[in-house]
Short mmCIF file of C-alpha atoms and ligand atoms in Angstrom, two decimals:
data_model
loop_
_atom_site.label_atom_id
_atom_site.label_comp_id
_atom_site.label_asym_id
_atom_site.label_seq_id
_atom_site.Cartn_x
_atom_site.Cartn_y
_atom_site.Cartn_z
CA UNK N 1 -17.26 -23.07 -20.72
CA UNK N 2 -17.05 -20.70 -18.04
CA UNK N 3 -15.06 -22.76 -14.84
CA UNK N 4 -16.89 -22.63 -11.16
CA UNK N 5 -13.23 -22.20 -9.61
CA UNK N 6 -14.36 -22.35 -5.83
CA UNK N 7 -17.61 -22.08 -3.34
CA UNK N 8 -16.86 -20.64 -0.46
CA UNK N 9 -19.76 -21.31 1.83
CA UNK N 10 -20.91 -21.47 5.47
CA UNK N 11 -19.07 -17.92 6.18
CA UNK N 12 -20.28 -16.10 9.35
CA UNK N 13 -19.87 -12.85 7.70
CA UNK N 14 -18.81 -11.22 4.06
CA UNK N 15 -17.62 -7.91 4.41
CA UNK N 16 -17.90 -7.08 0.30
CA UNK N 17 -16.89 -3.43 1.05
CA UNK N 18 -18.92 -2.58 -2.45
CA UNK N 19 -18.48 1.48 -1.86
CA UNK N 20 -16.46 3.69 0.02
CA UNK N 21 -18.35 3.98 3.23
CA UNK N 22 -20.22 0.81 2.51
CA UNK N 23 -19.27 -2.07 4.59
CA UNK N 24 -21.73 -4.66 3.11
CA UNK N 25 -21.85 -7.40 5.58
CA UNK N 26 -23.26 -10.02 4.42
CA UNK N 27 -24.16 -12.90 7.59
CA UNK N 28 -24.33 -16.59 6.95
CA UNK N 29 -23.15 -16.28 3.65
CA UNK N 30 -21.37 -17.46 0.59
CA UNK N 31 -18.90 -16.51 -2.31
CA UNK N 32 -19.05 -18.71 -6.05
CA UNK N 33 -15.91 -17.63 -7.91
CA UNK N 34 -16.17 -18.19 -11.84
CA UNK N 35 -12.71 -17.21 -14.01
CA UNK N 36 -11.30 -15.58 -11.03
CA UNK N 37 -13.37 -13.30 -10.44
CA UNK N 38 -16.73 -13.06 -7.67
CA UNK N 39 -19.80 -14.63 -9.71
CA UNK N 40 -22.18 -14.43 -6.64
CA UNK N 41 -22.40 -13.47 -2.98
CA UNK N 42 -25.03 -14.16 -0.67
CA UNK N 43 -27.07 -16.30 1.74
CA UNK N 44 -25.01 -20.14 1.69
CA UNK N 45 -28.64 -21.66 0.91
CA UNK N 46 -28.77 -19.52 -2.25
CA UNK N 47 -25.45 -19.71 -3.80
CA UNK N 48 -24.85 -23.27 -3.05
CA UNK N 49 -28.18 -24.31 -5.27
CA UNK N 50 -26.84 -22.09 -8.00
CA UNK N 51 -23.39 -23.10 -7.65
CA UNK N 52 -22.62 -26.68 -5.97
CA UNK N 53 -19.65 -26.77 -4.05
CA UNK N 54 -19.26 -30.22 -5.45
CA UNK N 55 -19.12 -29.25 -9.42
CA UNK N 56 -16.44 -26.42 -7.95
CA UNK N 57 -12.87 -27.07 -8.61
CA UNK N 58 -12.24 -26.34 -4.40
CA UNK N 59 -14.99 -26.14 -1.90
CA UNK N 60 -14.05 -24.29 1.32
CA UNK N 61 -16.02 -24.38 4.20
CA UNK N 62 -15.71 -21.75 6.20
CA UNK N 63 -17.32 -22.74 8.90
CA UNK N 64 -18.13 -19.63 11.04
CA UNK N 65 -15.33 -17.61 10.07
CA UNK N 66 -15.50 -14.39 8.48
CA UNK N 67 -14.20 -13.57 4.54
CA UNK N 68 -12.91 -9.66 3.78
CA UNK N 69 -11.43 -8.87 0.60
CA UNK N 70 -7.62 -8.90 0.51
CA UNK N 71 -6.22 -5.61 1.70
CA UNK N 72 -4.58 -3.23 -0.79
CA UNK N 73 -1.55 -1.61 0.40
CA UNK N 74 -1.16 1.82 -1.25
CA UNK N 75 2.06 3.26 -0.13
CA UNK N 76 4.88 1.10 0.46
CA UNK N 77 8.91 1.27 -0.24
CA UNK N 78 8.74 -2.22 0.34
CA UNK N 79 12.12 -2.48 -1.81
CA UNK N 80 15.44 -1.94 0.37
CA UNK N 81 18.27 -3.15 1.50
CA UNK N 82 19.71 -3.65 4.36
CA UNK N 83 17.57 -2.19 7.88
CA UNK N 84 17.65 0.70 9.97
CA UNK N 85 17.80 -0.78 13.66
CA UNK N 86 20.23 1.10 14.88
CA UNK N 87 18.19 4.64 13.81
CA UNK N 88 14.94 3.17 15.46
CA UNK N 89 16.83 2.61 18.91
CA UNK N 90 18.66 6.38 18.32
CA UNK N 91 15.30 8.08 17.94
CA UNK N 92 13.78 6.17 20.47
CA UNK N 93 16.69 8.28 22.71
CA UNK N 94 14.81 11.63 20.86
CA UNK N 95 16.75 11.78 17.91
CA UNK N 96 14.75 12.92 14.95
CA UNK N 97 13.93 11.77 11.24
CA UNK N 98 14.97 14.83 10.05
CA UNK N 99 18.19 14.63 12.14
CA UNK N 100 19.54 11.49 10.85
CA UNK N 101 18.66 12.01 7.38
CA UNK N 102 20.41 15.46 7.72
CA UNK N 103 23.71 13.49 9.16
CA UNK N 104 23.25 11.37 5.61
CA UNK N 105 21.25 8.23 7.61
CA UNK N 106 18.08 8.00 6.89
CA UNK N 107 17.18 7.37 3.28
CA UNK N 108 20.31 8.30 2.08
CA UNK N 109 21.94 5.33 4.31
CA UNK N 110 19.34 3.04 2.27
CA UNK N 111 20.27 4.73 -0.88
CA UNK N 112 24.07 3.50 -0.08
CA UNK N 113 22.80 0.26 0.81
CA UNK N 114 20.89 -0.21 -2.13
CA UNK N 115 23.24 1.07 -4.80
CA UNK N 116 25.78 -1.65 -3.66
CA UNK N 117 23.28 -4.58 -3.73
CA UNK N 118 23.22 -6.58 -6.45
CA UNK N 119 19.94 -7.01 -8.64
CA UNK N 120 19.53 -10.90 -6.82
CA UNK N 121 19.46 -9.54 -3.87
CA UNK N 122 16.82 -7.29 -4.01
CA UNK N 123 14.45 -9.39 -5.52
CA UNK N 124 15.41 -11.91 -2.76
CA UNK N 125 14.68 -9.09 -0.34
CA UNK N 126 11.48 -7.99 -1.70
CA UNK N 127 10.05 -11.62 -2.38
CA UNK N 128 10.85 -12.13 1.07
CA UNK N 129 8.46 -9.46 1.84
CA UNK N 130 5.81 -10.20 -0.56
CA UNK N 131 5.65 -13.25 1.15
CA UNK N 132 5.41 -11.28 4.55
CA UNK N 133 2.54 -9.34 3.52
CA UNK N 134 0.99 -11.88 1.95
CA UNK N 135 0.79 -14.23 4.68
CA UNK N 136 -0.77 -11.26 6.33
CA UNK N 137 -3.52 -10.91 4.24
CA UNK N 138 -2.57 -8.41 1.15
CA UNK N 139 -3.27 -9.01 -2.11
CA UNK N 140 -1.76 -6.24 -3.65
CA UNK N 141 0.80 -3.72 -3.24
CA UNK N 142 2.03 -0.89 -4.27
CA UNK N 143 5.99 -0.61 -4.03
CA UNK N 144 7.98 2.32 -4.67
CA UNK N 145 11.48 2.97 -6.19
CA UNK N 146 13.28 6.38 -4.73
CA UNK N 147 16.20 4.43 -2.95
CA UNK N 148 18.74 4.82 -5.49
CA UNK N 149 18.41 8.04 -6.97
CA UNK N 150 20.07 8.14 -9.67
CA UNK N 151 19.14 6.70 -13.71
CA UNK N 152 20.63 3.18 -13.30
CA UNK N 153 20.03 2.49 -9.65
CA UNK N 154 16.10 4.01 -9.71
CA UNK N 155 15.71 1.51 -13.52
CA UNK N 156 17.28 -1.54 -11.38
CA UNK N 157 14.89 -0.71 -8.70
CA UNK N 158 12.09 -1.03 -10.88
CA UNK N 159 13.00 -3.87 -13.21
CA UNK N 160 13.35 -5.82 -9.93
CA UNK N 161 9.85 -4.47 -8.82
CA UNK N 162 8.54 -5.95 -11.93
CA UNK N 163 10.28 -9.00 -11.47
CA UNK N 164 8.64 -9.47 -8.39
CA UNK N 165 5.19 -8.86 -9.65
CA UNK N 166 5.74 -11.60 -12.77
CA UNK N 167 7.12 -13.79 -9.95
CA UNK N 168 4.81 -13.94 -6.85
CA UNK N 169 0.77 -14.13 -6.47
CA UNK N 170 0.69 -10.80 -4.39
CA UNK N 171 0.20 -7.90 -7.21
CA UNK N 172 2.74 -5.13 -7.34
CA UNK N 173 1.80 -1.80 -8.74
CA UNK N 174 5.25 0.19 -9.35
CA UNK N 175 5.67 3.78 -8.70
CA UNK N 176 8.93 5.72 -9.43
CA UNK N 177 10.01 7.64 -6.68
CA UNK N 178 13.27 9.52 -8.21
CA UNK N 179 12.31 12.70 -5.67
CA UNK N 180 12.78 10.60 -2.72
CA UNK N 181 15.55 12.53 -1.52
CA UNK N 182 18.17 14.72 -2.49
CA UNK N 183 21.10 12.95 -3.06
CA UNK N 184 24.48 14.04 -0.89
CA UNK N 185 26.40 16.71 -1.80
CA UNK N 186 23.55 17.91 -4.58
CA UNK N 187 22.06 21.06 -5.37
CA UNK N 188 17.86 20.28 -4.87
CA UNK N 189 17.12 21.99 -8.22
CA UNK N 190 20.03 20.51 -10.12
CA UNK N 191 18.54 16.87 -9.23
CA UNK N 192 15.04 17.91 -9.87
CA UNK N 193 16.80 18.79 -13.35
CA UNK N 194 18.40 15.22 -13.26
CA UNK N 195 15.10 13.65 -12.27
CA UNK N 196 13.53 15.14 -15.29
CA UNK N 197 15.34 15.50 -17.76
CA UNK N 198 17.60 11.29 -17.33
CA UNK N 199 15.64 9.46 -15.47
CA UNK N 200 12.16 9.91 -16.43
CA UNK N 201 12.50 9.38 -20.07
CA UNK N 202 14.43 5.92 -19.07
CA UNK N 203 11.77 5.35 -17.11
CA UNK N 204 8.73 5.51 -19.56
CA UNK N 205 10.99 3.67 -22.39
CA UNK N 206 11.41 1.14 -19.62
CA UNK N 207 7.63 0.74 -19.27
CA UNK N 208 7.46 -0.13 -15.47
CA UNK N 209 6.17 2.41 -13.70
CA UNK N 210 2.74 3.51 -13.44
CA UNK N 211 2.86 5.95 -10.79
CA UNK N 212 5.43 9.06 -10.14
CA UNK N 213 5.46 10.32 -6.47
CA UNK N 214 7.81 13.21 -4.75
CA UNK N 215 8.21 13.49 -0.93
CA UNK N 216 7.34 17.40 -0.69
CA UNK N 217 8.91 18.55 2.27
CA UNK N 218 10.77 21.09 4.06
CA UNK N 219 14.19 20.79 3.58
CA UNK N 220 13.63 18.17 0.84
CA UNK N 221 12.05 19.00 -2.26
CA UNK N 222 9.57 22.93 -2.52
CA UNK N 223 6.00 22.95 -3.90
CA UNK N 224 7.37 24.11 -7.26
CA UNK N 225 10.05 20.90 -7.50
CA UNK N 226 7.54 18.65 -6.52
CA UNK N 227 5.06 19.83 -8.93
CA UNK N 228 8.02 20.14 -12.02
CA UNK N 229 8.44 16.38 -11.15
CA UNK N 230 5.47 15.27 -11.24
CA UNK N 231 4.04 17.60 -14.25
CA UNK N 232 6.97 15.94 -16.18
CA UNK N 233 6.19 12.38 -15.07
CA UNK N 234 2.19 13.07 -16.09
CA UNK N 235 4.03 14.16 -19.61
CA UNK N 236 5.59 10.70 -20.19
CA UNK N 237 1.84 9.11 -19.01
CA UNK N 238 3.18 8.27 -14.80
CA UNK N 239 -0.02 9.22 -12.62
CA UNK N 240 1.02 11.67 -10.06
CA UNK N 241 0.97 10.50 -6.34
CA UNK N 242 2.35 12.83 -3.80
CA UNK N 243 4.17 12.51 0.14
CA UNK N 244 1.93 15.35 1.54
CA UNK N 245 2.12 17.39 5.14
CA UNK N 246 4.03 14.71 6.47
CA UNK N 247 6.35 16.80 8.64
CA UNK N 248 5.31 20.59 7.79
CA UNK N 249 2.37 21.60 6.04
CA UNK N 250 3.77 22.57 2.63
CA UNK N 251 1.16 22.84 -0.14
CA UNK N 252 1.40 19.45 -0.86
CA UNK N 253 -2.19 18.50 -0.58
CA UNK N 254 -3.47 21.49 -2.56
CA UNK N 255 -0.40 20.36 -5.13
CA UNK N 256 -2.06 17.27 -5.39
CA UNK N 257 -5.69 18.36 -6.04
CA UNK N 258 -4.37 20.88 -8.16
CA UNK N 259 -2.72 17.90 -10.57
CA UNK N 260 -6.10 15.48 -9.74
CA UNK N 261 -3.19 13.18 -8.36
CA UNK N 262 -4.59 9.11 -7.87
CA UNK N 263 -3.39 9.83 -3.64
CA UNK N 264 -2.21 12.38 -1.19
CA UNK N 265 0.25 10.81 1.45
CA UNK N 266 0.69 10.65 5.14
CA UNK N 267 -1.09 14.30 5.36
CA UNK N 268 -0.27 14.49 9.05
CA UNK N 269 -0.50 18.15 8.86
CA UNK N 270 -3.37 18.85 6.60
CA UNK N 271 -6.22 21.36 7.45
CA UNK N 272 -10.03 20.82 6.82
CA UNK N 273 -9.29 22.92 3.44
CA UNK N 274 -6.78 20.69 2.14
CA UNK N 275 -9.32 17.66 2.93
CA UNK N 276 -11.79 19.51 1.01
CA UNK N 277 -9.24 19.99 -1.88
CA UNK N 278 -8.83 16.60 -2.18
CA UNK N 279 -12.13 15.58 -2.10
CA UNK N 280 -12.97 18.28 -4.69
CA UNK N 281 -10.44 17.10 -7.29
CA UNK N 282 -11.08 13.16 -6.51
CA UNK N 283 -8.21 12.69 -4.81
CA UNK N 284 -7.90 9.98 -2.52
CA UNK N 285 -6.05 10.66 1.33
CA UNK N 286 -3.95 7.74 1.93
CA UNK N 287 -3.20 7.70 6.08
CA UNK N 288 0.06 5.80 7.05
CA UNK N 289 -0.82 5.04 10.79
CA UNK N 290 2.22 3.11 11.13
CA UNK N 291 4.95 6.14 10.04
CA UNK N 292 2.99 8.14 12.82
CA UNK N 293 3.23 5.15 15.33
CA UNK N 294 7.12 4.81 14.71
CA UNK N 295 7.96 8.29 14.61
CA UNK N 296 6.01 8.85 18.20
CA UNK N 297 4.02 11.42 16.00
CA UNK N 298 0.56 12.94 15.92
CA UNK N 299 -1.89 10.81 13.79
CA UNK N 300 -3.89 12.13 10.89
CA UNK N 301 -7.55 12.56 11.72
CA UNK N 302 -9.68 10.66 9.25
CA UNK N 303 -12.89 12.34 10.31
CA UNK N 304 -11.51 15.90 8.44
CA UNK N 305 -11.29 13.68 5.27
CA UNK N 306 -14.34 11.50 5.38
CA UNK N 307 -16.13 14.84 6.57
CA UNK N 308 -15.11 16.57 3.30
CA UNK N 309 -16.51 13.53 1.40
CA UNK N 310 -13.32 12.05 0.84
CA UNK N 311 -13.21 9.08 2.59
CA UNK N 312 -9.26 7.70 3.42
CA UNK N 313 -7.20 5.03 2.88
CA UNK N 314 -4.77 2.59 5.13
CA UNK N 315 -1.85 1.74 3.93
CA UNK N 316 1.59 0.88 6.18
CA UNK N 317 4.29 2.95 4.54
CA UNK N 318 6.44 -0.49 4.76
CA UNK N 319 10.07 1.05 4.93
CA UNK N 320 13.31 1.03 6.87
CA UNK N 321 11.81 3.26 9.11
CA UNK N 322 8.39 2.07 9.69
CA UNK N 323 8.88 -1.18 9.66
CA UNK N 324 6.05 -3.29 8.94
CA UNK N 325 4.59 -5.05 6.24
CA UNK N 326 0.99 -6.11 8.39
CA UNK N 327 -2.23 -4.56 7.14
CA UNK N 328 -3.57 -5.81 9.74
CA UNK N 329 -1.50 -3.16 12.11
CA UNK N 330 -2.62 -0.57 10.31
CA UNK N 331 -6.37 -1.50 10.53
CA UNK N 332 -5.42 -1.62 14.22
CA UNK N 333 -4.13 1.50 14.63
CA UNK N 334 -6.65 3.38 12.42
CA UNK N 335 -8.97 1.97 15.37
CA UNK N 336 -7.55 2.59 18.49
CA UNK N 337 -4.95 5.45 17.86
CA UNK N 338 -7.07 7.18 15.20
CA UNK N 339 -10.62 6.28 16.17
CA UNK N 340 -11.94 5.15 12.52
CA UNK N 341 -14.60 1.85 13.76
CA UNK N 342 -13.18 -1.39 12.28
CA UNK N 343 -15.90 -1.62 9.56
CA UNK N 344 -14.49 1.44 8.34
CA UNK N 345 -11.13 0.84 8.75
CA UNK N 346 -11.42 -2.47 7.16
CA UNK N 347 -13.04 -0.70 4.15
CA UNK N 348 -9.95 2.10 4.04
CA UNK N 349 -7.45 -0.83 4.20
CA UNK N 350 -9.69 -2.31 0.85
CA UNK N 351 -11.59 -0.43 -1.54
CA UNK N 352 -10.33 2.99 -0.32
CA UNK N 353 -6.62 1.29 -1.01
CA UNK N 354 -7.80 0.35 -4.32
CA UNK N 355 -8.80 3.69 -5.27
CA UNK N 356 -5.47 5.42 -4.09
CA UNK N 357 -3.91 2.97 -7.22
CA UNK N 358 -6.81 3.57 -9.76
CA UNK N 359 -8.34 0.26 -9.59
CA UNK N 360 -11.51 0.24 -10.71
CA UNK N 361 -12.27 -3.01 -11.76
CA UNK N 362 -13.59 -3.58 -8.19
CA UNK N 363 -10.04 -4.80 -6.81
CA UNK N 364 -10.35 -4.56 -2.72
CA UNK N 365 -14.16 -5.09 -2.73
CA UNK N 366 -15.93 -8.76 -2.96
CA UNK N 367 -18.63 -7.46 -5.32
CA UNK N 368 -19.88 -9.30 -8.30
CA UNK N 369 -17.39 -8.95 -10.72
CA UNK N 370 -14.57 -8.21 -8.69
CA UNK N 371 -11.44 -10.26 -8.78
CA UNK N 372 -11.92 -12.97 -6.33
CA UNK N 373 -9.12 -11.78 -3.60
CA UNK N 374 -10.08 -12.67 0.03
CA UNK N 375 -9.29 -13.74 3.39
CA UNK N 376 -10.64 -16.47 5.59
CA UNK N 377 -10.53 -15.04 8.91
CA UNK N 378 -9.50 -17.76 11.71
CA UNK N 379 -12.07 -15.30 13.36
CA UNK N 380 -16.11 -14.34 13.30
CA UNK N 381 -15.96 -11.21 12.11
CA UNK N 382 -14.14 -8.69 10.76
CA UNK N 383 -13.67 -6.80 13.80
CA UNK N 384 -11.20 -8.96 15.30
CA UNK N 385 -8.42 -7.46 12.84
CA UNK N 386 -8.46 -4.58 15.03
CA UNK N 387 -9.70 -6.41 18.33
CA UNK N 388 -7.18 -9.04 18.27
CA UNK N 389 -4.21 -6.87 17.47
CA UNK N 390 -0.47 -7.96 17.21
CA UNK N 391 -1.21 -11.19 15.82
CA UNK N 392 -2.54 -12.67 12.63
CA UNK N 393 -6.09 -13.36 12.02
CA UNK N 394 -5.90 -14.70 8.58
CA UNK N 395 -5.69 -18.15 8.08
CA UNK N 396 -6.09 -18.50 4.26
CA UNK N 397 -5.66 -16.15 1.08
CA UNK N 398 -7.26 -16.73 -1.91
CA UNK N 399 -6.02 -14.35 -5.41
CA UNK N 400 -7.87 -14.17 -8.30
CA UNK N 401 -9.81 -17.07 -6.66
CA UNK N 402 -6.74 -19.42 -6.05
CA UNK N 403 -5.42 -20.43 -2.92
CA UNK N 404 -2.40 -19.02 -2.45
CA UNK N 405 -1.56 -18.88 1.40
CA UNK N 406 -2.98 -21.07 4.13
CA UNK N 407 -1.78 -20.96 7.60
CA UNK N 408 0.47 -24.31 8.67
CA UNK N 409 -1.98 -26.45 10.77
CA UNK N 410 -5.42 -24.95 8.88
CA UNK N 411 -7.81 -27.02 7.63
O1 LIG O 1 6.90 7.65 3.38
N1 LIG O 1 8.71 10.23 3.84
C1 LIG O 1 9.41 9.78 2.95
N2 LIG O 1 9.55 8.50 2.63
C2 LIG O 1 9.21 7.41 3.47
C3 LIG O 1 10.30 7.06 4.40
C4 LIG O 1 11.37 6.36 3.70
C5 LIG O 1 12.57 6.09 4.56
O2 LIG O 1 12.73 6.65 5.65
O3 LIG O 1 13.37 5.26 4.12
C6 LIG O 1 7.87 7.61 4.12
O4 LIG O 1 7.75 7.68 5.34
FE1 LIG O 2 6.39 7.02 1.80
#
């Protein structure tokens, strides 16, 4: 017998985000969730006689608050230790990225920091986060390794990643990230050789990873490492992601379209042409609103990508550097600092998330079928993610139709 796990009912507003420009707002309505997963959506009157809240083994009302699916963060490095304070405050005084990461801060400071942490205390760290972003309203992540750089440090990184996952509601999706940086005192092309030839064989015996990503950059790793990388890590069965245009406009983007990569990051610098690569090869643009907010740089435009029929994601690029692990920032930003309206925004944070991880089993949209992941709102409508920025508007999380967060004092 199938189990009614939960009727939501009485919502203001269901925003089922079934397709990626497709809002679906559904007023007045309700959610029935059988085995986890969304067995109806629609007006309360009509689910309710189908499903009773009372035969349901929790009935929330919702009472005028608004439901969204659970945001899916694409592109975190949510897995660290230690913080970077003291570079935030330096390049608030004009320093650069790119000139602490030259002096060996930077990533490579968080490399150090990492490499001496023991395997407790990163999980400690990261479930610490989880919890973070959970309270905040996401539902799954995507986490990357890339802070220890070489083959034991990047396999600890991503045993502990896994850990995490088996240990906390929040779904992690690991991505090895060996071509974070170049380590100090290496030759670039003798690491890429490193990165190939040790660490991603230990990586596919060790089973984690599902995603291989390389931060193509100026000064860090050419077109031509990036795509030896990541050509490699599609040979042992890793999906290629790739950190695109971020500083300098590189090639990344066209790298990625040329490899049908799952995403193309950060893209700061990408041209309509490079949108229209992606969207030609399926790839999905994955905007980090936050890295631009922290760095006091530019922000992507996601009218070039939507324009070229490839509509974006949000994600926050949670990392010593852009530090925050809220969804809900990102939503903001994409609003006010990159004029995306929140309906839209609220479906890149969701579905368009989803697809920058390959999840097509309707994760980040509350469509029938999909896994029931959602957010009671303490608000009416979706729009007060954005509207009511710099605090939380989620009072309750539910994952694969279980409670699993609800705000102290909620009902
Ligand atoms: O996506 N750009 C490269 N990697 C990260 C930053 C990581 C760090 O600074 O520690 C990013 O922004
Ligand atoms: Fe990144």
């Amino acid at each position: 017998m199938a189990d009614l796990d939960a009727v939501l009912h009485d919502a203001s507003e269901v925003l089922t985000a079934p397709a990626p420009t497709a809002p679906g707002i559904r007023e007045d309505a309700a959610i029935a969730v059988v085995d986890g997963r969304i067995a109806a959506v629609g007006p309360t009157d009509d689910v309710t006689r189908e499903y009773p809240p009372e035969n349901a083994a929790r009935a929330i009302d919702a009472n005028g608050r608004a439901v969204v699916p659970g945001f899916v963060d694409a592109h975190t490095h949510a897995l660290f230790a230690g913080d970077r304070a003291d570079e935030f405050a330096a390049k608030l005084r004009g320093k650069t990225y790119q000139e602490i990461l030259a002096e060996g801060g930077g990533i490579l400071r968080t490399v150090r920091a990492v490499r001496a942490a023991s395997d407790e205390t990163l999980l400690s760290n990261l479930l610490d986060h989880l919890d973070t972003m959970l309270a905040h309203g996401t539902t799954t992540v995507e986490v990357k390794s890339g802070y220890g750089l070489d083959r034991e440090t990047e396999l600890r990184m991503l045993a502990v990643i896994d850990r995490a996952d088996d240990a906390h509601p929040v779904d992690v999706v690991p991505t090895f990230m060996g071509a974070h940086a170049v380590p100090e005192d290496r030759d670039a092309d003798d690491y890429v050789d490193e990165v190939i030839d040790e660490q991603l064989p230990a990586v596919a015996d060790q089973g984690v990873a599902e995603f291989c990503d390389a931060f193509c950059e100026a000064d860090v790793f050419t077109v031509e490492q990036s795509r030896r990388v990541l050509e490699a890590g599609r040979d042992h069965g890793l999906t290629p992601k790739v950190h695109a245009e971020e500083f300098t406009r590189l090639g990344g983007a066209a790298l990625a379209a040329d490899l049908g990569a799952a995403s193309a990051d950060h893209l700061l610098h990408a041209t309509e042409a490079d949108a229209q690569a992606l969207a030609d090869a399926g790839v999905t643009p994955v905007l980090l609103p936050g890295t631009a907010f922290s760095l006091g740089a530019d922000y992507a435009d996601p009218d070039t990508f939507a324009a070229a029929g490839a509509p974006p994601a949000l994600a926050t690029d949670f990392n010593p550097n852009c530090y925050s692990q809220s969804m809900q920032f990102a939503v903001a930003l994409g609003c006010t600092a990159m004029g995306m309206t929140p309906a839209d925004a609220m479906v890149a944070a969701t579905n368009r998330g989803a697809a920058a991880l390959n999840r097509d089993d309707g994760t980040g949209t509350l469509a029938e079928g999909a896994p029931a992941d959602l957010l009671v709102l303490d608000a009416p409508s979706h729009v007060h993610v954005p509207y009511n920025f710099g605090v939380n508007t989620v009072e309750r999380v539910l994952k694969d139709g279980r409670v699993v967060h609800r705000r102290e004092g909620a009902a």
